[in-house]
GROMACS .gro file of C-alpha atoms in nm:
model
  459
    1MET     CA    1   0.299   6.129   8.170
    2GLY     CA    2   0.447   6.192   7.825
    3ILE     CA    3   0.742   6.428   7.798
    4LYS     CA    4   0.560   6.668   7.565
    5ARG     CA    5   0.254   6.685   7.790
    6GLN     CA    6   0.475   6.726   8.095
    7ASN     CA    7   0.663   7.015   7.934
    8ASN     CA    8   0.337   7.183   7.835
    9GLN     CA    9   0.210   7.159   8.192
   10LEU     CA   10   0.535   7.302   8.325
   11ARG     CA   11   0.517   7.582   8.069
   12LEU     CA   12   0.180   7.677   8.213
   13ALA     CA   13   0.303   7.637   8.571
   14PHE     CA   14   0.599   7.867   8.510
   15GLY     CA   15   0.357   8.145   8.418
   16GLU     CA   16   0.293   8.386   8.135
   17GLU     CA   17   0.570   8.478   7.896
   18GLY     CA   18   0.728   8.812   7.967
   19ARG     CA   19   0.721   9.028   8.281
   20SER     CA   20   0.476   9.275   8.419
   21GLU     CA   21   0.746   9.528   8.502
   22ALA     CA   22   0.924   9.745   8.246
   23PRO     CA   23   1.136   9.533   8.010
   24MET     CA   24   1.511   9.514   8.048
   25ALA     CA   25   1.730   9.696   7.803
   26PRO     CA   26   1.855   9.453   7.536
   27CYS     CA   27   2.205   9.309   7.564
   28GLU     CA   28   2.268   9.398   7.200
   29GLY     CA   29   2.132   9.706   7.029
   30SER     CA   30   2.190   9.910   6.720
   31GLU     CA   31   2.442  10.127   6.904
   32THR     CA   32   2.792   9.997   6.968
   33LEU     CA   33   2.835   9.944   7.342
   34THR     CA   34   3.130   9.784   7.512
   35ALA     CA   35   3.069   9.489   7.739
   36LYS     CA   36   3.192   9.695   8.031
   37ARG     CA   37   2.930   9.967   7.977
   38ILE     CA   38   2.658   9.706   7.949
   39SER     CA   39   2.766   9.532   8.269
   40GLU     CA   40   2.786   9.856   8.468
   41SER     CA   41   2.443   9.985   8.365
   42PRO     CA   42   2.196   9.942   8.654
   43ALA     CA   43   1.909   9.958   8.405
   44ASN     CA   44   2.033   9.634   8.256
   45GLN     CA   45   2.067   9.463   8.591
   46GLU     CA   46   1.789   9.579   8.822
   47GLN     CA   47   1.537   9.314   8.710
   48LEU     CA   48   1.755   9.006   8.689
   49MET     CA   49   1.528   8.809   8.920
   50GLU     CA   50   1.234   8.867   8.689
   51ALA     CA   51   1.448   8.743   8.401
   52LEU     CA   52   1.536   8.435   8.607
   53CYS     CA   53   1.167   8.357   8.662
   54GLU     CA   54   1.063   8.396   8.299
   55ARG     CA   55   0.882   8.093   8.166
   56GLU     CA   56   1.126   7.999   7.889
   57ASN     CA   57   1.430   8.047   8.111
   58CYS     CA   58   1.282   7.818   8.378
   59LEU     CA   59   1.173   7.558   8.125
   60GLN     CA   60   1.520   7.554   7.970
   61ALA     CA   61   1.677   7.517   8.317
   62TYR     CA   62   1.444   7.229   8.400
   63LYS     CA   63   1.526   7.048   8.074
   64ARG     CA   64   1.900   7.089   8.133
   65VAL     CA   65   1.881   6.952   8.489
   66LYS     CA   66   1.668   6.662   8.370
   67SER     CA   67   1.906   6.575   8.084
   68ASN     CA   68   2.209   6.591   8.317
   69LYS     CA   69   2.037   6.346   8.554
   70GLY     CA   70   2.257   6.319   8.861
   71SER     CA   71   2.205   6.206   9.219
   72PRO     CA   72   1.950   6.342   9.467
   73GLY     CA   73   2.056   6.601   9.722
   74ILE     CA   74   1.997   6.588  10.096
   75ASP     CA   75   1.616   6.589  10.055
   76GLY     CA   76   1.622   6.267   9.850
   77MET     CA   77   1.421   6.413   9.561
   78THR     CA   78   1.517   6.258   9.227
   79VAL     CA   79   1.528   6.431   8.890
   80GLY     CA   80   1.222   6.232   8.788
   81GLU     CA   81   1.026   6.373   9.082
   82LEU     CA   82   1.116   6.735   9.010
   83SER     CA   83   0.837   6.803   8.758
   84GLY     CA   84   0.564   6.696   8.999
   85HIS     CA   85   0.715   6.913   9.272
   86LEU     CA   86   0.726   7.215   9.040
   87LEU     CA   87   0.367   7.167   8.922
   88GLU     CA   88   0.254   7.182   9.283
   89HIS     CA   89   0.492   7.434   9.439
   90TRP     CA   90   0.629   7.663   9.165
   91PRO     CA   91   0.402   7.964   9.243
   92ALA     CA   92   0.535   7.971   9.601
   93ILE     CA   93   0.895   7.916   9.487
   94ARG     CA   94   0.863   8.197   9.231
   95GLU     CA   95   0.723   8.429   9.496
   96GLN     CA   96   1.020   8.355   9.723
   97LEU     CA   97   1.266   8.423   9.442
   98LEU     CA   98   1.105   8.754   9.348
   99ALA     CA   99   1.085   8.860   9.712
  100GLY     CA  100   1.449   8.766   9.774
  101THR     CA  101   1.360   8.512  10.046
  102TYR     CA  102   1.447   8.184   9.871
  103LYS     CA  103   1.680   7.973  10.087
  104PRO     CA  104   1.886   7.697   9.925
  105GLN     CA  105   1.938   7.376  10.120
  106PRO     CA  106   2.283   7.252  10.218
  107VAL     CA  107   2.468   7.045   9.960
  108LYS     CA  108   2.546   6.676  10.005
  109ARG     CA  109   2.917   6.601  10.030
  110VAL     CA  110   3.040   6.334   9.789
  111GLU     CA  111   3.399   6.227   9.734
  112ILE     CA  112   3.520   6.086   9.402
  113PRO     CA  113   3.871   5.959   9.328
  114LYS     CA  114   4.103   6.177   9.122
  115PRO     CA  115   4.277   6.020   8.822
  116ASP     CA  116   4.620   6.095   8.970
  117GLY     CA  117   4.538   5.994   9.326
  118GLY     CA  118   4.355   6.155   9.615
  119VAL     CA  119   3.989   6.252   9.614
  120ARG     CA  120   3.785   6.539   9.480
  121GLN     CA  121   3.507   6.670   9.699
  122LEU     CA  122   3.179   6.748   9.527
  123GLY     CA  123   2.879   6.929   9.673
  124ILE     CA  124   2.554   6.792   9.531
  125PRO     CA  125   2.268   7.044   9.561
  126THR     CA  126   1.907   6.930   9.572
  127VAL     CA  127   1.749   6.896   9.227
  128LEU     CA  128   1.536   7.207   9.290
  129ASP     CA  129   1.842   7.410   9.387
  130ARG     CA  130   2.019   7.275   9.077
  131MET     CA  131   1.735   7.403   8.862
  132VAL     CA  132   1.742   7.746   9.028
  133GLN     CA  133   2.122   7.760   8.992
  134GLN     CA  134   2.088   7.665   8.626
  135ALA     CA  135   1.831   7.942   8.576
  136VAL     CA  136   2.065   8.194   8.743
  137MET     CA  137   2.358   8.075   8.532
  138GLN     CA  138   2.162   8.114   8.207
  139VAL     CA  139   2.066   8.472   8.291
  140LEU     CA  140   2.413   8.579   8.402
  141GLN     CA  141   2.619   8.392   8.145
  142GLY     CA  142   2.430   8.557   7.862
  143ARG     CA  143   2.529   8.895   8.003
  144TRP     CA  144   2.881   8.822   8.122
  145ASP     CA  145   3.030   8.594   7.861
  146ALA     CA  146   3.118   8.870   7.613
  147GLU     CA  147   3.328   9.035   7.887
  148PHE     CA  148   3.552   8.733   7.944
  149SER     CA  149   3.893   8.692   7.786
  150GLU     CA  150   3.948   8.533   7.447
  151HIS     CA  151   4.206   8.313   7.618
  152SER     CA  152   3.945   8.155   7.849
  153HIS     CA  153   3.781   7.840   7.711
  154GLY     CA  154   3.629   7.646   8.000
  155PHE     CA  155   3.253   7.626   8.058
  156ARG     CA  156   3.167   7.887   7.797
  157PRO     CA  157   2.917   7.858   7.511
  158GLY     CA  158   3.080   7.798   7.174
  159ARG     CA  159   3.416   7.715   7.331
  160SER     CA  160   3.579   7.383   7.401
  161ALA     CA  161   3.883   7.203   7.536
  162HIS     CA  162   3.984   7.117   7.180
  163GLN     CA  163   3.997   7.487   7.091
  164ALA     CA  164   4.218   7.550   7.394
  165VAL     CA  165   4.455   7.268   7.296
  166ALA     CA  166   4.471   7.395   6.936
  167LYS     CA  167   4.560   7.745   7.058
  168ALA     CA  168   4.838   7.601   7.275
  169GLN     CA  169   4.968   7.412   6.972
  170LYS     CA  170   4.969   7.736   6.773
  171TYR     CA  171   5.181   7.914   7.035
  172ILE     CA  172   5.434   7.628   7.031
  173ALA     CA  173   5.450   7.627   6.651
  174GLU     CA  174   5.527   8.001   6.663
  175GLY     CA  175   5.844   7.929   6.859
  176ARG     CA  176   5.734   7.946   7.222
  177ARG     CA  177   5.893   7.616   7.319
  178TRP     CA  178   5.861   7.646   7.698
  179VAL     CA  179   5.541   7.629   7.899
  180VAL     CA  180   5.460   7.758   8.247
  181ASP     CA  181   5.204   7.512   8.382
  182LEU     CA  182   5.021   7.663   8.680
  183ASP     CA  183   4.818   7.441   8.910
  184LEU     CA  184   4.588   7.623   9.154
  185GLU     CA  185   4.573   7.427   9.477
  186LYS     CA  186   4.216   7.315   9.554
  187PHE     CA  187   4.086   7.610   9.357
  188PHE     CA  188   3.713   7.540   9.386
  189ASP     CA  189   3.748   7.485   9.762
  190ARG     CA  190   3.954   7.799   9.827
  191VAL     CA  191   3.772   8.078   9.641
  192ASN     CA  192   3.738   8.381   9.869
  193HIS     CA  193   3.368   8.463   9.907
  194ASP     CA  194   3.416   8.834   9.968
  195LYS     CA  195   3.633   8.881   9.659
  196LEU     CA  196   3.391   8.674   9.454
  197MET     CA  197   3.085   8.867   9.569
  198ALA     CA  198   3.265   9.196   9.507
  199ALA     CA  199   3.326   9.085   9.147
  200VAL     CA  200   2.960   8.984   9.114
  201ALA     CA  201   2.841   9.314   9.264
  202ARG     CA  202   3.037   9.509   9.001
  203ARG     CA  203   2.815   9.345   8.740
  204VAL     CA  204   2.486   9.297   8.926
  205ALA     CA  205   2.272   9.570   9.081
  206ASP     CA  206   1.974   9.349   9.168
  207LYS     CA  207   2.017   9.297   9.543
  208ARG     CA  208   1.789   8.994   9.536
  209MET     CA  209   2.023   8.823   9.292
  210LEU     CA  210   2.327   8.912   9.502
  211LYS     CA  211   2.155   8.770   9.811
  212LEU     CA  212   2.063   8.451   9.627
  213ILE     CA  213   2.418   8.392   9.501
  214ARG     CA  214   2.560   8.454   9.847
  215ALA     CA  215   2.303   8.208   9.987
  216PHE     CA  216   2.419   7.938   9.744
  217LEU     CA  217   2.781   7.995   9.849
  218THR     CA  218   2.705   7.974  10.223
  219ALA     CA  219   2.427   7.712  10.223
  220GLY     CA  220   2.648   7.468  10.411
  221VAL     CA  221   2.751   7.107  10.356
  222MET     CA  222   2.590   6.795  10.498
  223GLU     CA  223   2.838   6.522  10.581
  224ASN     CA  224   2.768   6.217  10.797
  225GLY     CA  225   2.427   6.357  10.881
  226LEU     CA  226   2.560   6.689  11.013
  227VAL     CA  227   2.547   7.029  10.841
  228GLY     CA  228   2.866   7.230  10.858
  229PRO     CA  229   2.921   7.595  10.761
  230VAL     CA  230   3.105   7.704  10.446
  231ASP     CA  231   3.308   8.024  10.450
  232GLU     CA  232   3.508   7.980  10.129
  233GLY     CA  233   3.492   7.798   9.796
  234THR     CA  234   3.234   7.732   9.526
  235PRO     CA  235   3.134   7.366   9.567
  236GLN     CA  236   3.183   7.161   9.251
  237GLY     CA  237   2.862   6.987   9.155
  238GLY     CA  238   2.626   7.277   9.095
  239PRO     CA  239   2.560   7.450   8.760
  240LEU     CA  240   2.657   7.794   8.890
  241SER     CA  241   3.006   7.707   9.013
  242PRO     CA  242   3.182   7.704   8.670
  243LEU     CA  243   3.052   8.051   8.582
  244LEU     CA  244   3.160   8.193   8.919
  245SER     CA  245   3.503   8.033   8.881
  246ASN     CA  246   3.546   8.204   8.543
  247LEU     CA  247   3.451   8.533   8.706
  248VAL     CA  248   3.716   8.490   8.976
  249LEU     CA  249   3.988   8.396   8.727
  250ASP     CA  250   3.896   8.673   8.483
  251GLU     CA  251   4.120   8.898   8.693
  252LEU     CA  252   4.410   8.661   8.624
  253ASP     CA  253   4.329   8.664   8.252
  254ARG     CA  254   4.332   9.045   8.244
  255GLU     CA  255   4.665   9.060   8.423
  256LEU     CA  256   4.821   8.812   8.181
  257GLU     CA  257   4.681   9.013   7.889
  258ARG     CA  258   4.816   9.336   8.039
  259ARG     CA  259   5.160   9.175   8.050
  260LYS     CA  260   5.113   9.059   7.689
  261HIS     CA  261   5.164   8.692   7.767
  262CYS     CA  262   5.058   8.414   7.532
  263PHE     CA  263   4.842   8.186   7.745
  264VAL     CA  264   4.546   7.950   7.743
  265ARG     CA  265   4.313   7.887   8.034
  266TYR     CA  266   4.049   7.619   8.078
  267ALA     CA  267   3.881   7.654   8.418
  268ASP     CA  268   4.164   7.643   8.674
  269ASP     CA  269   4.412   7.490   8.427
  270CYS     CA  270   4.633   7.772   8.295
  271ASN     CA  271   4.936   7.740   8.066
  272ILE     CA  272   5.160   8.030   7.966
  273TYR     CA  273   5.390   7.987   7.663
  274VAL     CA  274   5.729   8.160   7.655
  275GLY     CA  275   6.049   8.150   7.453
  276SER     CA  276   6.301   8.030   7.711
  277GLN     CA  277   6.332   7.847   8.041
  278ARG     CA  278   6.467   8.160   8.209
  279ALA     CA  279   6.166   8.362   8.097
  280GLY     CA  280   5.938   8.083   8.218
  281GLU     CA  281   6.091   8.078   8.566
  282ARG     CA  282   6.058   8.454   8.591
  283VAL     CA  283   5.693   8.447   8.477
  284LYS     CA  284   5.608   8.161   8.712
  285GLN     CA  285   5.746   8.342   9.014
  286SER     CA  286   5.578   8.671   8.926
  287ILE     CA  287   5.234   8.527   8.847
  288THR     CA  288   5.242   8.304   9.155
  289GLY     CA  289   5.285   8.617   9.364
  290PHE     CA  290   5.002   8.793   9.185
  291ILE     CA  291   4.767   8.499   9.243
  292ALA     CA  292   4.848   8.495   9.614
  293ARG     CA  293   4.818   8.872   9.663
  294ARG     CA  294   4.523   8.957   9.444
  295LEU     CA  295   4.317   8.641   9.420
  296LYS     CA  296   4.398   8.505   9.768
  297LEU     CA  297   4.468   8.166   9.609
  298THR     CA  298   4.767   7.931   9.627
  299VAL     CA  299   4.969   7.784   9.343
  300ASN     CA  300   5.063   7.421   9.406
  301GLU     CA  301   5.441   7.433   9.363
  302GLN     CA  302   5.475   7.054   9.338
  303LYS     CA  303   5.231   7.031   9.046
  304SER     CA  304   5.336   7.354   8.873
  305ALA     CA  305   5.643   7.363   8.652
  306VAL     CA  306   5.835   7.522   8.368
  307ALA     CA  307   5.895   7.254   8.106
  308ARG     CA  308   5.906   7.167   7.739
  309PRO     CA  309   5.558   7.109   7.594
  310ALA     CA  310   5.651   6.746   7.519
  311GLU     CA  311   5.715   6.694   7.892
  312SER     CA  312   5.403   6.874   8.007
  313LYS     CA  313   5.032   6.802   7.963
  314PHE     CA  314   4.732   7.022   7.899
  315LEU     CA  315   4.375   6.891   7.917
  316GLY     CA  316   4.496   6.535   7.860
  317PHE     CA  317   4.720   6.621   7.564
  318SER     CA  318   5.089   6.688   7.514
  319PHE     CA  319   5.284   6.775   7.201
  320THR     CA  320   5.564   6.626   6.998
  321GLY     CA  321   5.896   6.807   7.004
  322ALA     CA  322   5.916   6.860   6.628
  323LYS     CA  323   5.934   7.202   6.464
  324GLU     CA  324   5.575   7.144   6.361
  325PRO     CA  325   5.434   7.010   6.690
  326LYS     CA  326   5.158   6.751   6.676
  327ARG     CA  327   4.895   6.685   6.935
  328ARG     CA  328   4.934   6.354   7.115
  329ILE     CA  329   4.765   6.184   7.408
  330ALA     CA  330   4.954   6.257   7.730
  331PRO     CA  331   5.116   5.947   7.887
  332LYS     CA  332   4.913   5.980   8.207
  333ALA     CA  333   4.591   5.995   8.005
  334LEU     CA  334   4.687   5.667   7.836
  335VAL     CA  335   4.759   5.507   8.173
  336ARG     CA  336   4.416   5.615   8.300
  337PHE     CA  337   4.253   5.479   7.984
  338LYS     CA  338   4.409   5.137   8.028
  339GLN     CA  339   4.316   5.131   8.396
  340LYS     CA  340   3.953   5.201   8.307
  341VAL     CA  341   3.945   4.935   8.034
  342ARG     CA  342   4.092   4.684   8.279
  343GLU     CA  343   3.814   4.768   8.526
  344LEU     CA  344   3.544   4.730   8.262
  345THR     CA  345   3.685   4.400   8.131
  346GLY     CA  346   3.777   4.253   8.466
  347ARG     CA  347   3.768   3.873   8.451
  348THR     CA  348   3.600   3.849   8.792
  349ARG     CA  349   3.314   4.094   8.732
  350GLY     CA  350   3.064   3.814   8.685
  351ILE     CA  351   2.853   3.982   8.417
  352SER     CA  352   2.759   3.871   8.067
  353ILE     CA  353   2.976   3.956   7.768
  354GLU     CA  354   2.682   4.154   7.623
  355ARG     CA  355   2.656   4.379   7.926
  356MET     CA  356   3.032   4.417   7.953
  357THR     CA  357   3.078   4.515   7.590
  358LYS     CA  358   2.787   4.759   7.613
  359GLU     CA  359   2.953   4.940   7.905
  360LEU     CA  360   3.291   4.925   7.734
  361ALA     CA  361   3.151   5.057   7.404
  362SER     CA  362   2.996   5.356   7.577
  363TYR     CA  363   3.328   5.444   7.741
  364LEU     CA  364   3.529   5.392   7.421
  365ARG     CA  365   3.299   5.614   7.215
  366GLY     CA  366   3.326   5.899   7.466
  367TRP     CA  367   3.703   5.858   7.498
  368LYS     CA  368   3.752   5.850   7.122
  369SER     CA  369   3.527   6.152   7.075
  370TYR     CA  370   3.764   6.353   7.294
  371PHE     CA  371   4.108   6.203   7.226
  372GLY     CA  372   4.038   6.149   6.858
  373PHE     CA  373   4.159   6.510   6.835
  374SER     CA  374   4.515   6.381   6.869
  375GLN     CA  375   4.739   6.360   6.563
  376THR     CA  376   4.916   6.032   6.643
  377PRO     CA  377   4.694   5.755   6.498
  378SER     CA  378   4.948   5.483   6.577
  379VAL     CA  379   4.834   5.500   6.940
  380PHE     CA  380   4.481   5.398   6.840
  381ARG     CA  381   4.617   5.130   6.605
  382ASN     CA  382   4.804   4.972   6.895
  383LEU     CA  383   4.519   5.000   7.145
  384ASP     CA  384   4.262   4.810   6.937
  385PRO     CA  385   4.431   4.466   6.951
  386TRP     CA  386   4.506   4.518   7.322
  387ILE     CA  387   4.136   4.584   7.397
  388ARG     CA  388   4.022   4.277   7.205
  389ARG     CA  389   4.284   4.064   7.377
  390ARG     CA  390   4.143   4.184   7.710
  391LEU     CA  391   3.795   4.074   7.599
  392ARG     CA  392   3.913   3.732   7.478
  393SER     CA  393   4.095   3.683   7.806
  394MET     CA  394   3.778   3.764   8.000
  395ILE     CA  395   3.567   3.524   7.791
  396TRP     CA  396   3.824   3.246   7.833
  397LYS     CA  397   3.810   3.295   8.209
  398GLN     CA  398   3.429   3.279   8.205
  399TRP     CA  399   3.436   2.946   8.021
  400LYS     CA  400   3.603   2.814   8.338
  401CYS     CA  401   3.695   2.450   8.275
  402GLY     CA  402   3.862   2.249   7.996
  403LYS     CA  403   3.545   2.062   7.901
  404VAL     CA  404   3.345   2.384   7.851
  405ARG     CA  405   3.635   2.550   7.667
  406PHE     CA  406   3.672   2.257   7.429
  407ALA     CA  407   3.298   2.259   7.353
  408LYS     CA  408   3.293   2.638   7.298
  409LEU     CA  409   3.597   2.636   7.068
  410SER     CA  410   3.458   2.346   6.866
  411ALA     CA  411   3.120   2.515   6.830
  412LEU     CA  412   3.296   2.829   6.701
  413GLY     CA  413   3.471   2.636   6.421
  414VAL     CA  414   3.807   2.549   6.574
  415SER     CA  415   3.939   2.204   6.476
  416LYS     CA  416   3.904   1.940   6.745
  417ASP     CA  417   4.279   1.886   6.773
  418LEU     CA  418   4.353   2.257   6.818
  419ALA     CA  419   4.053   2.297   7.049
  420ALA     CA  420   4.171   2.009   7.269
  421GLN     CA  421   4.529   2.137   7.274
  422THR     CA  422   4.418   2.491   7.369
  423ALA     CA  423   4.158   2.381   7.625
  424GLY     CA  424   4.418   2.167   7.802
  425SER     CA  425   4.690   2.434   7.801
  426ALA     CA  426   4.848   2.531   8.132
  427HIS     CA  427   4.897   2.889   8.015
  428GLY     CA  428   4.695   3.168   8.174
  429PRO     CA  429   4.403   3.358   8.015
  430TRP     CA  430   4.620   3.650   7.892
  431HIS     CA  431   4.850   3.414   7.700
  432ILE     CA  432   4.562   3.207   7.560
  433ALA     CA  433   4.382   3.523   7.450
  434ASN     CA  434   4.647   3.567   7.182
  435SER     CA  435   4.647   3.204   7.070
  436PRO     CA  436   4.549   3.095   6.716
  437ALA     CA  437   4.245   2.907   6.848
  438LEU     CA  438   4.092   3.197   7.038
  439THR     CA  439   4.166   3.461   6.776
  440TYR     CA  440   3.996   3.235   6.521
  441ALA     CA  441   3.698   3.159   6.746
  442LEU     CA  442   3.659   3.522   6.855
  443PRO     CA  443   3.777   3.738   6.562
  444ASN     CA  444   3.752   4.113   6.552
  445ALA     CA  445   3.426   4.078   6.356
  446TYR     CA  446   3.275   3.904   6.659
  447PHE     CA  447   3.335   4.211   6.874
  448ASP     CA  448   3.217   4.437   6.594
  449LYS     CA  449   2.882   4.257   6.607
  450LEU     CA  450   2.871   4.312   6.982
  451GLY     CA  451   2.905   4.687   6.919
  452VAL     CA  452   3.260   4.741   7.040
  453PRO     CA  453   3.387   5.037   6.835
  454ARG     CA  454   3.732   5.038   6.681
  455LEU     CA  455   3.951   5.326   6.788
  456PHE     CA  456   4.159   5.315   6.470
  457THR     CA  457   3.959   5.359   6.151
  458GLY     CA  458   4.239   5.437   5.906
  459PRO     CA  459   4.387   5.213   5.637
   0.00000   0.00000   0.00000
């Protein structure tokens, strides 16, 4: 079935545009209303479930879940199978949502390694629950986002990690040369459900929506074939979790604003910029106490610190110590980059150079898109030859024996004497990768043709 036809069928399945009940009051009108007044008005909140079930909202949620792809949940349904399921069952699902009887299924527990060691636990909802969560998120985010702090940048429309890093750089340039780096210990796993639902209830009067959000929080986790209860946390892996995390930490933002601190927050990564180490220690102690008392969360003392910006990291970046600080890639981020490139160009992977370079190119483009925001181009200039040396080393290893290596080098234009000398060398692949023969046979232009992007594009 073509995508356009499929979307048209889903549009019909999701029902008529609009709602039969009285329309909701608009979020923005001709009168000037504060976000707080809008959020506290029951008239604006009593029909949130109808807004969730609107055709365009559901279609947008479906498209987002489909584009994000992702693994199946505990029911095994894939993203590709979701449209057929909706065409058949949406009327019943919609009725359950409107009646407040929809029951999410438990999430599937998945563990992924953290860049700095350990594992991060994800909860993968079923694709249907992901679509419903996405539909809820779209309805609530449109109403809540204007209430959130200007210092909050994570998982918000029109905001980005680059904006957060630029704001941090601005604070440092203004003379705040010490940073309080707060790390919330297992934040997504430790969120207190009662405090979270109280914050939601202050903004939502539709009891069906409150019941649905609570059901997502307490749906349980399936691990090793058994379903266990969940009494705290917002499992990472669902579309609703980032919005709920911003709601929880909005109280921290307001407290920091009340104290007139200069800070930047991206999800659970919060940095406060101060003028001295003594002030930083005082702020760290005070805010750690606030987080424990009010948010019922724990600051990881081992990962939190008061330090110079050049010695700290924020969203993968750190800053030079000059009077006009420049953004640079944090050392740990560079270590992770090289580890990933080594994995992708491993000499024992046993895949073709075309497949390897395709995978590598995809990673390099994404990495450059993010870290290209740095202001230290020499790092990229130095990484390019290292990457190509890795590739030459891998190709040399794949050629295996001296006879094959001699034939390959000769075919690529290397003189027979140099080809014979190189093919018979006792040096290892990493040494040979930098030899005159291999750099001639496999020049940078060769990798350009294979689609490997260059990180450094300057003169």
